[in-house]
XYZ file of C-alpha atoms in Angstrom:
456
model
C -4.996 45.571 -44.574
C -4.153 43.223 -47.432
C -0.533 44.014 -48.221
C 2.491 42.648 -46.395
C 3.616 46.156 -45.444
C 0.268 46.816 -43.784
C 0.802 43.800 -41.494
C 4.333 44.910 -40.709
C 3.358 48.498 -39.942
C 0.396 47.751 -37.668
C 1.677 48.155 -34.062
C -1.654 47.128 -32.511
C -1.546 43.789 -34.349
C 2.053 43.155 -33.300
C 1.219 43.900 -29.653
C -1.798 41.590 -29.834
C 0.357 38.796 -31.281
C 2.890 39.285 -28.473
C 0.101 38.665 -25.950
C -1.533 35.812 -27.886
C 1.445 33.687 -28.874
C 2.631 32.632 -25.375
C -0.908 31.344 -24.700
C -0.732 28.838 -27.575
C 0.193 25.269 -26.634
C 2.439 24.903 -29.677
C 4.443 28.040 -28.875
C 7.614 26.956 -27.110
C 9.151 30.223 -26.008
C 11.527 31.017 -23.213
C 8.827 31.011 -20.554
C 9.053 34.799 -20.320
C 6.479 37.176 -21.849
C 7.178 38.443 -25.334
C 8.396 41.989 -25.720
C 7.976 42.181 -29.485
C 6.749 40.396 -32.578
C 7.994 41.339 -36.040
C 6.015 40.264 -39.102
C 8.640 39.009 -41.582
C 6.558 37.632 -44.454
C 2.876 37.308 -45.319
C 1.533 34.848 -47.920
C -2.141 35.290 -48.824
C -3.784 32.029 -49.915
C -7.487 33.012 -50.020
C -9.173 36.316 -50.746
C -12.864 37.190 -51.024
C -14.845 40.324 -50.272
C -15.713 38.925 -46.822
C -12.571 37.047 -45.811
C -8.801 36.903 -46.197
C -6.594 33.930 -45.324
C -2.836 34.334 -44.854
C 0.245 32.416 -43.758
C 2.382 34.800 -41.686
C 5.971 34.163 -40.607
C 6.879 36.186 -37.520
C 9.984 36.631 -35.363
C 9.678 37.011 -31.593
C 11.779 38.447 -28.764
C 11.209 37.980 -25.053
C 11.346 40.687 -22.401
C 15.092 40.171 -21.908
C 15.675 40.984 -25.583
C 16.636 37.392 -26.435
C 15.491 35.787 -29.672
C 12.457 33.615 -28.864
C 12.297 32.070 -32.334
C 10.292 32.329 -35.508
C 6.878 30.815 -35.984
C 4.197 30.369 -38.619
C 0.669 31.674 -38.083
C -2.417 30.781 -40.103
C -4.675 33.822 -39.774
C -8.029 34.931 -41.065
C -9.266 38.478 -41.495
C -12.982 39.232 -41.626
C -16.033 37.388 -40.346
C -14.961 33.857 -39.289
C -16.724 30.923 -40.951
C -16.589 28.371 -38.147
C -19.031 26.092 -36.292
C -18.507 28.059 -33.078
C -17.459 31.671 -32.472
C -13.735 32.352 -32.909
C -12.579 35.147 -30.598
C -10.487 37.718 -32.454
C -6.919 38.185 -31.308
C -6.784 41.690 -32.808
C -8.574 44.023 -35.175
C -7.369 45.746 -38.304
C -7.367 49.515 -38.539
C -10.730 49.370 -40.297
C -12.177 47.227 -37.483
C -12.178 43.764 -39.063
C -11.280 40.881 -36.722
C -8.006 38.962 -37.079
C -8.227 35.392 -35.778
C -6.501 32.015 -35.792
C -7.886 30.391 -38.938
C -7.418 26.651 -38.397
C -10.944 26.305 -36.994
C -12.352 28.177 -40.018
C -13.594 25.424 -42.327
C -13.769 27.664 -45.395
C -10.179 28.907 -45.065
C -8.709 25.458 -44.309
C -10.645 24.033 -47.260
C -9.228 26.776 -49.490
C -5.682 26.130 -48.251
C -5.856 22.389 -48.946
C -7.465 22.873 -52.358
C -4.646 25.213 -53.345
C -2.172 22.416 -52.506
C -4.173 19.881 -54.514
C -4.387 22.277 -57.461
C -0.587 22.744 -57.484
C -1.057 26.537 -57.627
C 1.664 28.895 -56.320
C 0.494 32.130 -54.740
C 1.977 35.210 -53.133
C 5.499 33.928 -52.476
C 4.601 30.342 -51.556
C 4.689 27.090 -53.564
C 1.683 24.802 -53.127
C 2.916 21.426 -54.323
C 0.694 18.411 -55.019
C 2.562 15.118 -54.720
C 1.839 13.668 -57.171
C 0.058 16.394 -59.181
C -3.625 15.716 -59.649
C -4.716 14.936 -56.080
C -8.506 14.506 -56.389
C -10.457 16.127 -53.566
C -14.250 15.838 -53.142
C -16.242 18.644 -54.730
C -18.164 19.339 -51.524
C -16.514 21.501 -48.848
C -14.200 19.479 -46.616
C -15.127 18.956 -42.990
C -12.450 20.225 -40.614
C -11.402 18.769 -37.244
C -8.354 20.240 -35.508
C -6.519 17.567 -33.533
C -6.610 18.246 -29.811
C -3.047 17.095 -29.033
C -0.555 19.773 -30.059
C 3.184 19.492 -29.790
C 5.499 21.765 -31.731
C 3.180 21.691 -34.760
C -0.573 21.834 -35.391
C -2.538 19.213 -37.328
C -6.034 19.348 -38.812
C -8.028 16.350 -40.067
C -10.172 16.900 -43.159
C -13.082 14.618 -44.091
C -11.437 11.955 -41.887
C -9.304 11.190 -44.993
C -6.545 13.800 -45.031
C -4.343 15.437 -42.427
C -2.781 18.882 -42.820
C 0.251 19.587 -40.621
C 1.315 23.188 -40.052
C 5.028 23.584 -39.247
C 4.931 26.166 -36.505
C 8.727 26.647 -36.426
C 9.782 26.912 -40.074
C 13.517 27.100 -40.733
C 15.422 27.981 -43.862
C 15.589 24.904 -46.059
C 13.236 21.945 -46.325
C 12.158 20.245 -43.125
C 13.717 16.785 -42.604
C 10.160 15.520 -42.192
C 9.351 16.430 -45.798
C 12.752 15.345 -47.146
C 12.606 11.902 -45.528
C 8.960 11.327 -46.440
C 9.825 12.054 -50.073
C 12.778 9.662 -49.970
C 10.711 6.900 -48.392
C 7.815 7.455 -50.789
C 10.080 7.373 -53.828
C 11.621 4.136 -52.515
C 8.169 2.585 -52.134
C 8.335 2.210 -48.352
C 5.021 0.997 -46.875
C 5.942 2.256 -43.411
C 4.879 5.934 -43.648
C 1.521 7.578 -44.432
C 1.136 8.630 -48.069
C 2.443 12.129 -48.786
C -0.055 14.143 -50.859
C 1.487 17.602 -50.912
C 3.338 20.430 -49.222
C 3.607 24.197 -48.920
C 7.107 25.645 -49.311
C 8.197 29.256 -49.016
C 9.855 30.738 -52.059
C 13.313 32.147 -51.426
C 13.958 30.435 -48.079
C 12.786 26.956 -49.108
C 11.169 26.587 -45.667
C 8.521 23.894 -45.265
C 5.296 25.539 -44.088
C 2.903 22.576 -44.230
C 2.411 19.017 -45.471
C -0.700 17.124 -46.542
C -0.919 13.359 -45.986
C -3.487 10.605 -45.914
C -5.263 10.152 -42.583
C -5.795 6.639 -41.225
C -8.975 6.571 -39.118
C -8.436 2.940 -38.114
C -4.999 3.660 -36.596
C -4.095 4.367 -32.997
C -0.858 5.925 -31.874
C 1.747 3.553 -30.513
C 1.764 5.227 -27.111
C -1.942 4.479 -26.591
C -1.485 0.909 -27.814
C 1.384 0.397 -25.376
C -0.596 1.864 -22.460
C -3.470 -0.545 -23.161
C -0.979 -3.392 -23.058
C 0.602 -2.129 -19.828
C -2.821 -1.994 -18.177
C -3.417 -5.610 -19.193
C -0.062 -6.626 -17.782
C -0.553 -4.804 -14.485
C -3.990 -6.391 -14.197
C -2.380 -9.774 -13.675
C -2.834 -11.317 -17.118
C -0.806 -14.391 -18.102
C 1.366 -12.499 -20.609
C 3.970 -10.296 -18.836
C 3.962 -8.014 -21.887
C 0.172 -7.695 -21.941
C -0.037 -9.138 -25.454
C 2.413 -6.566 -26.848
C 5.374 -8.855 -27.576
C 4.447 -9.576 -31.195
C 3.625 -5.938 -31.866
C 6.966 -4.799 -30.407
C 8.834 -7.326 -32.539
C 7.063 -6.115 -35.691
C 7.812 -2.484 -34.774
C 11.506 -3.326 -34.461
C 11.446 -4.868 -37.922
C 9.697 -1.805 -39.374
C 12.317 0.545 -37.925
C 15.152 -1.609 -39.312
C 13.503 -1.639 -42.738
C 13.091 2.154 -42.692
C 16.736 2.551 -41.681
C 17.773 0.277 -44.530
C 15.685 2.235 -47.027
C 17.121 5.575 -45.893
C 20.671 4.198 -45.990
C 20.157 3.087 -49.609
C 18.425 6.322 -50.658
C 20.939 8.851 -49.337
C 24.704 9.184 -49.257
C 26.140 8.087 -45.916
C 29.412 8.771 -44.124
C 31.549 6.413 -42.031
C 31.165 6.815 -38.287
C 34.877 7.090 -37.575
C 36.891 7.427 -34.391
C 36.785 11.221 -34.601
C 32.983 11.178 -34.851
C 32.774 8.847 -31.860
C 35.081 11.078 -29.818
C 32.926 14.081 -30.650
C 29.792 12.177 -29.663
C 31.438 11.068 -26.416
C 32.310 14.667 -25.578
C 28.711 15.697 -26.266
C 27.369 13.025 -23.896
C 29.777 14.111 -21.157
C 28.978 17.793 -21.619
C 25.259 17.086 -21.309
C 25.891 15.083 -18.158
C 27.940 17.907 -16.643
C 25.161 20.370 -17.458
C 22.484 18.101 -15.967
C 24.295 17.413 -12.686
C 23.863 21.035 -11.622
C 20.065 20.694 -11.707
C 19.805 16.989 -10.814
C 22.223 16.387 -7.917
C 21.258 12.673 -7.772
C 23.280 12.203 -10.966
C 26.535 13.100 -9.214
C 26.795 9.642 -7.615
C 26.886 8.017 -11.066
C 29.145 10.451 -12.900
C 32.211 8.192 -12.988
C 30.248 5.198 -14.262
C 28.504 7.296 -16.899
C 31.795 8.784 -18.059
C 33.103 5.260 -18.521
C 30.084 4.271 -20.644
C 30.321 7.509 -22.614
C 33.952 6.803 -23.569
C 34.224 3.014 -23.944
C 32.576 2.857 -27.395
C 35.184 5.221 -28.861
C 38.155 2.855 -28.778
C 36.479 -0.345 -29.956
C 37.727 -1.513 -33.349
C 35.701 -1.200 -36.586
C 32.448 -2.807 -37.484
C 30.365 0.340 -37.058
C 27.587 1.044 -39.509
C 27.845 4.376 -41.322
C 26.147 7.461 -39.983
C 22.954 7.963 -41.967
C 19.606 9.727 -42.072
C 17.507 8.684 -39.084
C 14.197 9.630 -37.531
C 15.953 11.667 -34.854
C 13.197 11.811 -32.207
C 11.686 8.351 -32.189
C 9.282 7.243 -29.468
C 5.950 5.448 -29.313
C 4.040 8.692 -29.876
C 5.703 8.966 -33.304
C 4.195 5.696 -34.479
C 0.784 4.531 -35.675
C -0.551 1.000 -35.324
C -3.270 -0.193 -37.697
C -4.853 -3.664 -37.697
C -2.292 -4.647 -40.353
C 0.929 -2.689 -39.842
C 3.041 -0.092 -38.033
C 3.856 3.308 -39.531
C 6.401 5.941 -38.467
C 5.570 9.658 -38.287
C 7.170 13.074 -37.856
C 10.756 12.773 -39.088
C 11.664 16.276 -37.915
C 14.198 15.376 -35.235
C 14.434 16.858 -31.749
C 12.006 19.799 -31.372
C 14.626 21.923 -29.576
C 17.438 21.202 -32.053
C 18.502 23.680 -34.721
C 18.157 22.939 -38.432
C 21.789 21.834 -38.831
C 21.455 19.322 -36.005
C 18.197 17.987 -37.426
C 19.739 17.204 -40.809
C 22.969 15.731 -39.381
C 23.686 12.064 -40.023
C 23.620 9.764 -36.984
C 24.019 6.140 -36.047
C 20.718 4.271 -36.358
C 21.292 3.206 -32.740
C 20.035 6.663 -31.743
C 16.511 5.780 -32.923
C 16.699 2.339 -31.325
C 17.629 3.941 -27.995
C 14.741 6.395 -28.213
C 12.249 3.570 -28.596
C 13.769 1.558 -25.747
C 13.374 4.556 -23.438
C 9.786 5.046 -24.633
C 8.870 1.508 -23.565
C 10.194 2.326 -20.095
C 8.066 5.468 -19.875
C 4.939 3.681 -21.086
C 5.275 1.068 -18.345
C 6.034 3.395 -15.435
C 4.459 6.811 -15.988
C 1.103 5.771 -14.520
C 2.650 4.430 -11.315
C 3.590 6.219 -8.151
C 7.018 5.975 -6.581
C 8.493 2.449 -6.320
C 7.890 2.313 -2.557
C 4.147 2.841 -2.985
C 3.415 -0.164 -5.224
C 6.218 -2.753 -5.357
C 4.028 -5.386 -7.061
C 2.977 -2.926 -9.756
C 6.566 -1.910 -10.367
C 7.652 -5.534 -10.632
C 4.959 -6.146 -13.272
C 5.990 -2.970 -15.113
C 9.618 -4.108 -15.159
C 8.577 -7.437 -16.690
C 6.580 -5.602 -19.362
C 9.562 -3.366 -20.198
C 11.952 -6.303 -20.425
C 9.694 -8.383 -22.654
C 8.795 -5.455 -24.940
C 12.371 -4.212 -25.291
C 13.716 -7.704 -25.975
C 11.040 -8.328 -28.607
C 11.685 -4.969 -30.263
C 15.443 -5.599 -30.420
C 14.869 -9.111 -31.775
C 12.655 -7.708 -34.520
C 15.207 -5.048 -35.380
C 18.087 -7.540 -35.503
C 16.122 -9.983 -37.647
C 15.998 -7.342 -40.411
C 19.151 -5.276 -39.829
C 21.475 -8.092 -38.788
C 23.273 -8.557 -35.466
C 24.898 -5.607 -33.772
C 28.674 -5.409 -33.603
C 30.261 -5.023 -30.149
C 30.888 -1.359 -30.966
C 27.223 -0.821 -31.849
C 26.078 -2.520 -28.646
C 28.289 -0.194 -26.578
C 27.100 2.786 -28.587
C 23.456 1.782 -28.067
C 24.012 1.577 -24.314
C 25.576 5.047 -24.339
C 22.649 6.499 -26.313
C 20.141 4.950 -23.889
C 21.914 6.360 -20.827
C 22.402 9.774 -22.431
C 18.670 9.846 -23.158
C 17.947 8.990 -19.507
C 20.210 11.851 -18.368
C 18.336 14.254 -20.662
C 14.990 12.974 -19.342
C 16.103 13.344 -15.713
C 16.961 16.991 -16.373
C 13.700 17.645 -18.222
C 11.525 15.992 -15.595
C 13.292 17.746 -12.720
C 12.596 21.094 -14.361
C 9.080 20.494 -15.656
C 7.517 17.424 -13.954
C 9.451 16.707 -10.752
C 7.078 13.911 -9.735
C 8.233 11.927 -12.799
C 11.981 12.379 -12.305
C 12.274 8.994 -10.611
C 11.428 7.223 -13.922
C 14.638 8.076 -15.831
C 16.737 8.070 -12.646
C 15.667 4.525 -11.738
C 16.239 3.384 -15.307
C 19.694 4.951 -15.283
C 20.653 3.040 -12.145
C 19.459 -0.226 -13.732
C 21.371 0.518 -16.925
C 24.648 0.940 -15.002
C 24.473 -2.427 -13.248
């Protein structure tokens, strides 16, 4: 079973994948079982007498017949080479096990070395950036990261990080495009890009290789530590986070400025603002059906979602932005902040991810993230009024510092931008209220309470 046709013709393998995929944390399907999996393309990257490593792109359908999306699998065939046993998800017709290969040190090592060697293979381009990446001669140690979102990341030798794009789309991922732009512009605010895997024909981004920073912690964890200090009654209402938030605001403004200079922008005209206003109002109408508490604020929200349209001029152009910015998409080292994962909203299609937006969209995402960091560990407001009062102080101080840092680099906001920022923040809260009501009802009060405050 080494040819692509053999993978496509094997019904037992396809049935096994249909059972296995919904169990994976990175697989974001419809919530219904899969009815079918079709193997579209197979790219072999490692082949020995004992073991085969492949990148497989598959298409899935749920039991209703609806398209459940495409995804990328990293599979091994043969006897796994891993520190602990890897249960097979299927077997080939000649009895060899097929298994998820990202815990197989030998296969991951082979995949990364093919990137570093700049060697294309079997319908995929393995691109070193720049060519000549020097890897240690000894086999690389492999540590899959425990936290999985829509992608899967593996740390190698505590020096490199390989990210597998589980939902590849035709055309380069914005994450790769923006990292290349920022690298070429000399931006110090992103980890160093070392390479990528791209599919021939479709141009889809299958993986990236970057430097790993062992002394960094993600911004979400840093913020939670600060919140705990604030709630513990320390003298600083922001738990020592004010300076860090200000620096983060400056970093985001600098990244926005670099992207604006590196890529052609378009004016954010009245027609664009009207279209954005309609989108906000449509999302609100959709959310009210599932979150009836929103109905009481519909008129006020409609007013906010329309008032930025008619304000005169002074808007910055629409430009490339991060698209899904929150504290979990940042790293804090002892010396600096870095931004990660420029892919945009996980649920958005490729066209939406590459669309130009106002930079206020990223600013709003970070403001909402501060609110979540402060409140998600608390119970309802009635249970702990003192804790909620301390959390509110932390949010206010952190948001104000972040905005001050952003403005110090980007310049003051125009009245139109301030109204647009408010609309983005409230639209984000509406989206969060819908998400929490559907998936984590005990957290729905967080965006709903913030929405009420934002309408005062």
